[in-house]
Amino acid sequence: MRVLSGIQPTGRFHWGNYFGAIRQYIDLQDSGQSYYFIANLHALTTVREPNLLRQNTLDAALDLLALGLDPQRAILFVQSDVPEVTELTWLLMSITPMGLLERCVSYKDKVSKGLAADAGLFTYPVLMSADILIYDSDIVPVGADQIQHIEVARDIAGSFNHLFGGTFVLPKSKVLESSAKVPGTDGEKMSKSYSNTIEIFEEPKAMRKKIMRITTDSRPMEQPKENYAEDHLYQLYSLFVDDTRREEMAALYLRGGFGYGQVKTALADAAENYFADARAKRADLAANPKRVEEILGDGASRARKKASEVLARAKKACGVTR
Ligand code: ADP
Ligand code: TRP
């Protein structure tokens, strides 16, 4: 079984990215051959500063490795290091109906807001299909917002197979269970677009400051808070602690007589402790950029081996190989 997923280097990863996606990629790295890549070509549809894109790409690699992605067990690479994928994109584009892409939400949303969309954004799902199909991927773990794109990949693979004979494996999405759940500092879904994020490797001091600014209600301290499970501060705390400590916190909410400041301090301590090992590992890796380049280089050459095999199969099937 082949597992594949990509993540865009559009900024520093936050708690939502970790609990909603990254942690689960790492858990899946032992189920068959897994491929994880940093989708810098997709990021180019939004990041227009070369140095920032370069920095984000390196940061993404450091973050993933520090958080437990193991290059011995998974293939980690940068999307653009496998140029075969853009070549396959053209073959797929040639048989992709406009209507299929017009229905995709990222494009549709932008146009419905009256914003001008680039061809890159419009054809984004075709590049994503090539990412998936070029490694004969069986399972694609993604957040709920990406399911539509996996369906596009299946559609395109099905049409290609129908036109030119069996070439591609039909991929299946695996929806990550806690996706769309992690709340931000304002209680809305944590997202870069809402400026309510707490980054995984934020400086401890800055992280504490952000935690102290998490919004809370204005009920008096002594009042018991029965609906603790709906409180985003409680929800965030729950991500970092075991059942016992979670139940203790629930009991405190039910009893009342505490200040939210106390919960925030507990959250800051728990989060700092949770990521302490990863933070140390990240610092080691950051001090050794050669090692990181080696890992990415090795990942790219392993990925290219598979990609060139599948690309050759596709070119032969559709008649561009003489
Ligand atoms: P952002 O919304 O900050 O731009 P992305 O869209 O780049 O984040 O998300 C990358 C991955 O992280 C996706 O798989 C997405 O499902 C997951 N993710 C992002 N935010 C959250 C969140 N608040 N809760 C759970 N998962 C999330
Ligand atoms: N579009 C995905 C996202 O924004 C990232 C991505 C690019 C991806 N190519 C992929 C995910 C292939 C899974 C498979 O989250």
Short mmCIF file of C-alpha atoms and ligand atoms in Angstrom, two decimals:
data_model
loop_
_atom_site.label_atom_id
_atom_site.label_comp_id
_atom_site.label_asym_id
_atom_site.label_seq_id
_atom_site.Cartn_x
_atom_site.Cartn_y
_atom_site.Cartn_z
CA MET A 1 0.00 0.00 0.00
CA ARG A 2 1.24 3.49 -0.85
CA VAL A 3 0.27 6.47 1.27
CA LEU A 4 0.88 9.99 -0.03
CA SER A 5 0.17 13.49 1.15
CA GLY A 6 1.43 17.00 0.54
CA ILE A 7 1.41 20.13 2.63
CA GLN A 8 1.82 23.66 1.36
CA PRO A 9 4.67 25.79 2.72
CA THR A 10 2.58 28.96 2.96
CA GLY A 11 3.67 29.91 6.49
CA ARG A 12 4.82 28.42 9.76
CA PHE A 13 2.78 25.41 10.85
CA HIS A 14 0.33 25.93 13.68
CA TRP A 15 -1.44 23.75 16.21
CA GLY A 16 -4.32 23.17 13.76
CA ASN A 17 -1.92 21.84 11.14
CA TYR A 18 -0.29 19.59 13.72
CA PHE A 19 -3.35 18.02 15.35
CA GLY A 20 -5.40 18.09 12.14
CA ALA A 21 -2.80 16.75 9.72
CA ILE A 22 0.89 16.40 10.57
CA ARG A 23 0.48 14.14 13.59
CA GLN A 24 -1.57 11.75 11.50
CA TYR A 25 0.91 11.68 8.62
CA ILE A 26 3.51 10.67 11.15
CA ASP A 27 1.26 7.97 12.60
CA LEU A 28 0.73 6.59 9.09
CA GLN A 29 4.38 6.35 8.16
CA ASP A 30 4.52 2.66 9.01
CA SER A 31 1.50 1.57 7.01
CA GLY A 32 3.16 0.64 3.74
CA GLN A 33 5.40 2.95 1.74
CA SER A 34 4.63 6.55 2.53
CA TYR A 35 5.45 9.65 0.51
CA TYR A 36 5.22 13.12 2.04
CA PHE A 37 6.10 16.23 0.16
CA ILE A 38 6.25 19.96 0.60
CA ALA A 39 3.97 21.41 -2.08
CA ASN A 40 6.01 24.47 -3.08
CA LEU A 41 4.54 24.56 -6.61
CA HIS A 42 1.07 24.79 -5.14
CA ALA A 43 2.27 27.48 -2.74
CA LEU A 44 3.39 29.53 -5.74
CA THR A 45 -0.29 30.25 -6.40
CA THR A 46 -0.22 32.45 -3.26
CA VAL A 47 3.37 33.16 -2.14
CA ARG A 48 4.97 35.67 -4.49
CA GLU A 49 8.19 36.39 -2.61
CA PRO A 50 11.05 34.10 -3.70
CA ASN A 51 12.99 34.33 -0.45
CA LEU A 52 9.91 33.71 1.60
CA LEU A 53 8.98 30.65 -0.46
CA ARG A 54 12.52 29.28 -0.04
CA GLN A 55 12.48 29.93 3.69
CA ASN A 56 9.00 28.46 4.15
CA THR A 57 10.03 25.33 2.28
CA LEU A 58 13.06 24.78 4.49
CA ASP A 59 11.03 25.56 7.63
CA ALA A 60 8.41 23.03 6.58
CA ALA A 61 11.08 20.35 6.21
CA LEU A 62 12.58 21.20 9.61
CA ASP A 63 9.17 21.19 11.27
CA LEU A 64 8.14 17.84 9.79
CA LEU A 65 11.43 16.16 10.67
CA ALA A 66 11.44 17.61 14.18
CA LEU A 67 7.88 16.45 14.79
CA GLY A 68 8.77 12.85 13.99
CA LEU A 69 8.68 12.31 10.26
CA ASP A 70 11.40 9.70 9.88
CA PRO A 71 13.30 9.67 6.58
CA GLN A 72 14.16 6.00 7.21
CA ARG A 73 10.50 5.11 7.13
CA ALA A 74 8.90 7.72 4.89
CA ILE A 75 10.06 9.43 1.71
CA LEU A 76 10.19 13.18 2.38
CA PHE A 77 10.80 15.51 -0.56
CA VAL A 78 10.05 18.86 -2.11
CA GLN A 79 7.44 18.81 -4.90
CA SER A 80 9.52 20.76 -7.44
CA ASP A 81 12.47 18.36 -7.03
CA VAL A 82 10.44 15.85 -9.02
CA PRO A 83 9.95 17.64 -12.37
CA GLU A 84 8.19 14.56 -13.79
CA VAL A 85 5.09 15.72 -11.93
CA THR A 86 4.72 18.87 -14.03
CA GLU A 87 5.13 16.85 -17.22
CA LEU A 88 2.39 14.48 -16.13
CA THR A 89 0.24 17.51 -15.29
CA TRP A 90 0.15 18.42 -18.99
CA LEU A 91 -0.91 14.93 -20.05
CA LEU A 92 -3.71 15.03 -17.49
CA MET A 93 -4.70 18.59 -18.34
CA SER A 94 -5.27 17.55 -21.94
CA ILE A 95 -8.13 15.26 -20.92
CA THR A 96 -9.58 17.30 -18.03
CA PRO A 97 -12.98 18.87 -18.72
CA MET A 98 -13.19 22.60 -17.87
CA GLY A 99 -16.43 21.92 -16.02
CA LEU A 100 -14.70 19.61 -13.57
CA LEU A 101 -12.32 22.40 -12.53
CA GLU A 102 -14.99 25.11 -12.58
CA ARG A 103 -16.77 23.20 -9.82
CA CYS A 104 -13.72 23.16 -7.52
CA VAL A 105 -14.27 25.38 -4.50
CA SER A 106 -10.92 27.17 -4.22
CA TYR A 107 -11.36 28.59 -7.71
CA LYS A 108 -15.12 29.07 -7.43
CA ASP A 109 -14.82 30.93 -4.11
CA LYS A 110 -12.27 33.34 -5.46
CA VAL A 111 -14.29 34.11 -8.57
CA SER A 112 -17.52 34.47 -6.60
CA LYS A 113 -15.79 37.11 -4.44
CA GLY A 114 -15.10 39.00 -7.64
CA LEU A 115 -11.34 38.37 -7.44
CA ALA A 116 -9.21 37.60 -10.49
CA ALA A 117 -8.00 34.01 -10.53
CA ASP A 118 -4.81 32.81 -12.16
CA ALA A 119 -4.62 29.79 -14.45
CA GLY A 120 -2.45 28.18 -11.75
CA LEU A 121 -5.28 28.35 -9.24
CA PHE A 122 -7.77 27.05 -11.81
CA THR A 123 -5.59 24.06 -12.74
CA TYR A 124 -4.36 23.49 -9.18
CA PRO A 125 -6.40 20.27 -8.84
CA VAL A 126 -4.73 18.84 -11.97
CA LEU A 127 -1.25 19.34 -10.51
CA MET A 128 -2.56 17.77 -7.32
CA SER A 129 -3.90 14.82 -9.34
CA ALA A 130 -0.48 14.37 -10.94
CA ASP A 131 1.10 14.49 -7.44
CA ILE A 132 -1.10 11.60 -6.42
CA LEU A 133 -1.20 9.48 -9.58
CA ILE A 134 2.52 9.63 -10.31
CA TYR A 135 3.35 7.52 -7.23
CA ASP A 136 0.58 4.93 -7.74
CA SER A 137 -0.84 6.19 -4.44
CA ASP A 138 -3.58 4.09 -2.84
CA ILE A 139 -4.41 6.24 0.17
CA VAL A 140 -4.26 10.01 0.48
CA PRO A 141 -4.72 11.33 4.03
CA VAL A 142 -6.13 14.87 3.90
CA GLY A 143 -8.30 17.34 5.74
CA ALA A 144 -11.99 17.48 4.81
CA ASP A 145 -11.41 20.54 2.59
CA GLN A 146 -9.28 18.47 0.21
CA ILE A 147 -11.69 15.57 -0.44
CA GLN A 148 -13.04 17.23 -3.56
CA HIS A 149 -9.54 17.30 -5.03
CA ILE A 150 -9.03 13.58 -4.47
CA GLU A 151 -12.33 12.99 -6.28
CA VAL A 152 -10.95 15.04 -9.19
CA ALA A 153 -7.83 12.85 -9.21
CA ARG A 154 -10.01 9.72 -9.32
CA ASP A 155 -12.12 11.18 -12.13
CA ILE A 156 -9.09 12.12 -14.20
CA ALA A 157 -7.42 8.75 -13.59
CA GLY A 158 -10.64 6.98 -14.58
CA SER A 159 -10.94 8.97 -17.84
CA PHE A 160 -7.30 8.40 -18.72
CA ASN A 161 -7.60 4.67 -18.06
CA HIS A 162 -10.80 4.57 -20.12
CA LEU A 163 -9.24 6.40 -23.08
CA PHE A 164 -5.80 4.82 -23.08
CA GLY A 165 -6.05 1.60 -21.12
CA GLY A 166 -5.29 0.85 -17.47
CA THR A 167 -2.49 3.22 -16.45
CA PHE A 168 -3.25 4.74 -13.07
CA VAL A 169 -4.18 3.39 -9.67
CA LEU A 170 -7.43 4.96 -8.43
CA PRO A 171 -6.61 6.73 -5.14
CA LYS A 172 -8.83 6.93 -2.06
CA SER A 173 -8.92 9.76 0.44
CA LYS A 174 -8.56 9.10 4.14
CA VAL A 175 -10.12 11.92 6.05
CA LEU A 176 -8.21 12.87 9.13
CA GLU A 177 -10.53 12.53 12.10
CA SER A 178 -9.80 15.67 14.04
CA SER A 179 -9.56 17.95 11.01
CA ALA A 180 -11.60 21.14 11.02
CA LYS A 181 -11.64 20.95 14.83
CA VAL A 182 -8.75 22.82 16.37
CA PRO A 183 -10.03 26.25 17.47
CA GLY A 184 -7.94 29.40 17.20
CA THR A 185 -7.33 32.06 19.84
CA ASP A 186 -10.70 33.63 19.00
CA GLY A 187 -12.68 30.37 19.07
CA GLU A 188 -13.07 30.18 15.28
CA LYS A 189 -11.26 27.41 13.35
CA MET A 190 -7.52 28.00 13.71
CA SER A 191 -6.25 29.20 10.34
CA LYS A 192 -3.59 31.46 8.91
CA SER A 193 -6.34 33.29 7.07
CA TYR A 194 -8.00 34.32 10.36
CA SER A 195 -4.81 35.44 12.16
CA ASN A 196 -5.79 33.37 15.17
CA THR A 197 -3.00 30.81 15.08
CA ILE A 198 -0.44 29.64 17.59
CA GLU A 199 2.59 28.24 15.82
CA ILE A 200 4.06 24.93 16.89
CA PHE A 201 7.56 26.33 17.27
CA GLU A 202 6.69 29.82 18.37
CA GLU A 203 9.18 31.27 20.87
CA PRO A 204 7.92 30.20 24.34
CA LYS A 205 7.50 33.81 25.48
CA ALA A 206 5.55 34.84 22.39
CA MET A 207 3.47 31.67 22.69
CA ARG A 208 2.52 32.49 26.27
CA LYS A 209 1.51 35.98 25.23
CA LYS A 210 -0.79 34.63 22.53
CA ILE A 211 -2.28 32.11 24.95
CA MET A 212 -2.99 34.87 27.46
CA ARG A 213 -4.94 36.68 24.73
CA ILE A 214 -7.23 33.72 23.99
CA THR A 215 -10.79 35.04 24.21
CA THR A 216 -12.95 33.89 27.13
CA ASP A 217 -16.46 34.63 28.31
CA SER A 218 -17.22 37.05 31.10
CA ARG A 219 -19.00 34.73 33.52
CA PRO A 220 -17.99 35.34 37.14
CA MET A 221 -15.22 33.15 38.53
CA GLU A 222 -17.35 31.39 41.08
CA GLN A 223 -20.01 30.28 38.58
CA PRO A 224 -19.82 26.57 37.59
CA LYS A 225 -19.34 26.10 33.85
CA GLU A 226 -21.27 23.01 32.79
CA ASN A 227 -20.70 23.47 29.09
CA TYR A 228 -16.93 23.17 29.45
CA ALA A 229 -16.65 20.92 26.37
CA GLU A 230 -17.71 23.84 24.17
CA ASP A 231 -15.13 26.20 25.60
CA HIS A 232 -12.27 26.66 23.12
CA LEU A 233 -9.73 27.19 25.89
CA TYR A 234 -10.72 23.84 27.38
CA GLN A 235 -10.65 22.23 23.93
CA LEU A 236 -7.12 23.48 23.32
CA TYR A 237 -5.95 22.30 26.73
CA SER A 238 -7.43 18.86 26.02
CA LEU A 239 -5.21 18.42 22.98
CA PHE A 240 -2.07 18.45 25.10
CA VAL A 241 -2.91 16.37 28.16
CA ASP A 242 -3.84 12.81 29.08
CA ASP A 243 -7.31 11.70 30.23
CA THR A 244 -6.60 12.20 33.92
CA ARG A 245 -5.57 15.81 33.55
CA ARG A 246 -8.42 16.46 31.16
CA GLU A 247 -10.90 15.11 33.70
CA GLU A 248 -9.33 17.21 36.44
CA MET A 249 -9.79 20.28 34.29
CA ALA A 250 -13.40 19.31 33.52
CA ALA A 251 -14.04 18.94 37.25
CA LEU A 252 -12.62 22.41 37.86
CA TYR A 253 -14.97 23.91 35.24
CA LEU A 254 -17.93 22.09 36.81
CA ARG A 255 -17.04 23.30 40.29
CA GLY A 256 -16.35 26.90 39.31
CA GLY A 257 -14.28 29.18 41.47
CA PHE A 258 -11.31 29.58 39.15
CA GLY A 259 -10.02 32.20 36.77
CA TYR A 260 -9.39 31.62 33.08
CA GLY A 261 -5.86 32.93 33.63
CA GLN A 262 -5.18 29.76 35.59
CA VAL A 263 -6.35 27.61 32.67
CA LYS A 264 -4.21 29.63 30.27
CA THR A 265 -1.13 29.07 32.38
CA ALA A 266 -1.89 25.35 32.49
CA LEU A 267 -2.31 25.35 28.70
CA ALA A 268 0.98 27.18 28.16
CA ASP A 269 2.83 24.74 30.42
CA ALA A 270 1.24 21.72 28.75
CA ALA A 271 1.96 22.96 25.22
CA GLU A 272 5.54 23.84 26.06
CA ASN A 273 6.10 20.43 27.57
CA TYR A 274 4.34 18.65 24.69
CA PHE A 275 6.62 20.11 22.03
CA ALA A 276 9.82 20.30 24.12
CA ASP A 277 11.56 17.30 22.50
CA ALA A 278 10.55 18.38 19.01
CA ARG A 279 11.81 21.89 19.71
CA ALA A 280 15.22 20.53 20.72
CA LYS A 281 15.33 18.30 17.67
CA ARG A 282 14.44 21.20 15.43
CA ALA A 283 17.25 23.31 16.85
CA ASP A 284 19.72 20.46 16.14
CA LEU A 285 18.52 20.12 12.57
CA ALA A 286 18.52 23.86 11.96
CA ALA A 287 22.17 23.91 12.99
CA ASN A 288 22.88 21.22 10.41
CA PRO A 289 21.37 22.40 7.11
CA LYS A 290 23.57 19.99 5.13
CA ARG A 291 21.88 17.04 6.81
CA VAL A 292 18.46 18.44 5.91
CA GLU A 293 19.50 18.91 2.27
CA GLU A 294 20.78 15.34 2.25
CA ILE A 295 17.46 14.04 3.51
CA LEU A 296 15.51 16.06 0.93
CA GLY A 297 17.91 15.05 -1.85
CA ASP A 298 17.65 11.40 -0.98
CA GLY A 299 13.84 11.69 -0.73
CA ALA A 300 13.69 13.35 -4.16
CA SER A 301 15.78 10.68 -5.84
CA ARG A 302 13.67 7.89 -4.35
CA ALA A 303 10.49 9.70 -5.37
CA ARG A 304 11.81 10.35 -8.90
CA LYS A 305 12.52 6.69 -9.40
CA LYS A 306 8.86 5.83 -8.93
CA ALA A 307 7.65 8.99 -10.72
CA SER A 308 9.66 8.35 -13.87
CA GLU A 309 8.37 4.80 -14.06
CA VAL A 310 4.73 5.92 -13.89
CA LEU A 311 5.30 8.89 -16.23
CA ALA A 312 6.84 6.56 -18.84
CA ARG A 313 3.81 4.28 -18.53
CA ALA A 314 1.45 7.23 -19.09
CA LYS A 315 3.40 8.66 -22.04
CA LYS A 316 3.45 5.31 -23.72
CA ALA A 317 -0.26 4.77 -23.13
CA CYS A 318 -1.34 8.07 -24.71
CA GLY A 319 1.09 7.95 -27.63
CA VAL A 320 3.61 10.69 -26.89
CA THR A 321 6.44 8.19 -26.68
CA ARG A 322 7.45 7.25 -30.22
P1 ADP B 1 -4.54 27.25 7.05
O1 ADP B 1 -6.06 27.18 7.22
O2 ADP B 1 -3.89 27.81 8.26
O3 ADP B 1 -4.14 27.96 5.76
P2 ADP B 1 -3.92 24.85 5.61
O4 ADP B 1 -5.15 24.99 4.79
O5 ADP B 1 -2.59 25.09 4.96
O6 ADP B 1 -4.04 25.76 6.93
O7 ADP B 1 -3.94 23.39 6.26
C1 ADP B 1 -3.00 22.37 6.08
C2 ADP B 1 -3.53 21.12 6.74
O8 ADP B 1 -3.81 21.34 8.14
C3 ADP B 1 -4.83 20.63 6.13
O9 ADP B 1 -4.77 19.23 6.00
C4 ADP B 1 -5.91 21.01 7.13
O10 ADP B 1 -6.94 20.08 7.14
C5 ADP B 1 -5.17 21.02 8.47
N1 ADP B 1 -5.71 22.07 9.33
C6 ADP B 1 -5.55 23.40 9.17
N2 ADP B 1 -6.17 24.09 10.15
C7 ADP B 1 -6.76 23.18 10.95
C8 ADP B 1 -7.57 23.25 12.13
N3 ADP B 1 -7.87 24.42 12.69
N4 ADP B 1 -8.01 22.10 12.67
C9 ADP B 1 -7.70 20.91 12.12
N5 ADP B 1 -6.95 20.77 11.00
C10 ADP B 1 -6.48 21.87 10.42
N1 TRP B 2 -3.66 20.99 -1.83
C1 TRP B 2 -3.21 20.41 -0.59
C2 TRP B 2 -3.53 21.36 0.57
O1 TRP B 2 -3.62 22.54 0.37
C3 TRP B 2 -1.74 20.12 -0.64
C4 TRP B 2 -1.44 19.09 -1.68
C5 TRP B 2 -0.84 19.29 -2.88
C6 TRP B 2 -1.75 17.70 -1.58
N2 TRP B 2 -0.75 18.12 -3.56
C7 TRP B 2 -1.30 17.12 -2.82
C8 TRP B 2 -2.37 16.90 -0.62
C9 TRP B 2 -1.46 15.76 -3.08
C10 TRP B 2 -2.53 15.55 -0.89
C11 TRP B 2 -2.09 14.98 -2.12
O2 TRP B 2 -3.64 20.92 1.71
#
